[in-house]
Amino acid sequence: MSITWKKSFIILIDVALTVYLVFAITTFNRPDELSNVCSEVKINIQEGEVKGFLNPNEIKSQLQHARLYPLGDPMSQVSGRKIEENLSKNPLVESVQCYKTQTGRVFITLSQRLPVVRVKAENGDDYYVDTHGNIMPNTQHVSDLVVVTGHVTRKYAKSVLPLVGNFLIQNKMWRAEAEQLNVLADGSMELIPRVGDHIVYLGQPTNLDKKLSRLEKFYKYGLSKAGWNKYSYISLEFDNQIICKKNKKINQI
C-alpha cells in the first residue's frame, strides 16, 4: 500500500513538472504581445558611396501620415508587413525590412536609391538617375552631384548616364572636379570642370578611364605650367591624342 502511494505521488509530481515545463516553454517563447506596447522604434538607413536623400525623420513622418508609426501601439497591432508595403511606395526606397522583438521594439532597415547624376535636360526634364539607371524624381534636397544638361532623353539617361555617373563617383579626382556634363545631339558629351575656363570634349562616353587619365596627366604636366585658362576647348575624342583650341580671350590681352 505504501509502495502504491509512493508511485502515485511520483507520477503526480512528474505530471505537474510536465505541465509546468509546457507552460513555461509556451510562455517564454511567445511574445507577450497582448500586454506589451511598442516602446522604441529604430530606423536604420543604409548609405553607400554617395549620400542619399532619406533620413529617419522623413520615414517617421511617412509612417505617421499613414497611421502606421508603431510607437505606443500594442505589439499585437503592429504589422511589419504593412510598414514594409507603405515604405516601399516611396520612390526613394530600394528595399525595406521591418521586424519586432519580444521586448517591445520595432526595427526598420532601409536601403535607398542612390543618385549619381542630376539631369536638367533642354526639353525641361528635371530628375535624378540612380546607380542602377532608374529615374528618381526631383526633390527639395540639395545635392552636389554633377549636372547633366543638353539633349538628354529618358532612354539615354537610363542606359548611358549610370555608367558615366558611377565612374565619376568612384574616381576621387573627377568626383570633385567634374561640375557639368553636356550631351550633344549625336550623343557625344562635353565636360565642364570646376577649375579653368575651358570645355573638355569627351566624344562618345566610352573608355572614360583612359580619356580622363590622359586629361589628368595633361592637367598635371601641361596646364599647371602653361596656365589653366590658356585653352578654351580640349578634345579627348581620339586615342592617344589631346587636341587643344587656344583661348582667344587670353590672346587678345
Tab-separated table of C-alpha atoms in Angstrom, residues 8 38 83-84 105 109 127 196-197 203 214 249:
chain	number	residue	atom	x	y	z
A	8	SER	CA	1.166	7.636	-7.314
A	38	CYS	CA	5.945	49.369	-28.660
A	83	ILE	CA	5.002	49.034	-42.676
A	84	GLU	CA	7.135	47.450	-45.410
A	105	ARG	CA	10.974	47.223	-30.048
A	109	THR	CA	16.058	48.842	-42.032
A	127	TYR	CA	15.272	64.407	-62.331
A	196	GLY	CA	39.813	76.508	-65.571
A	197	ASP	CA	37.943	78.389	-68.282
A	203	GLY	CA	33.305	62.377	-77.724
A	214	ARG	CA	45.132	61.412	-70.261
A	249	LYS	CA	40.398	85.999	-74.747
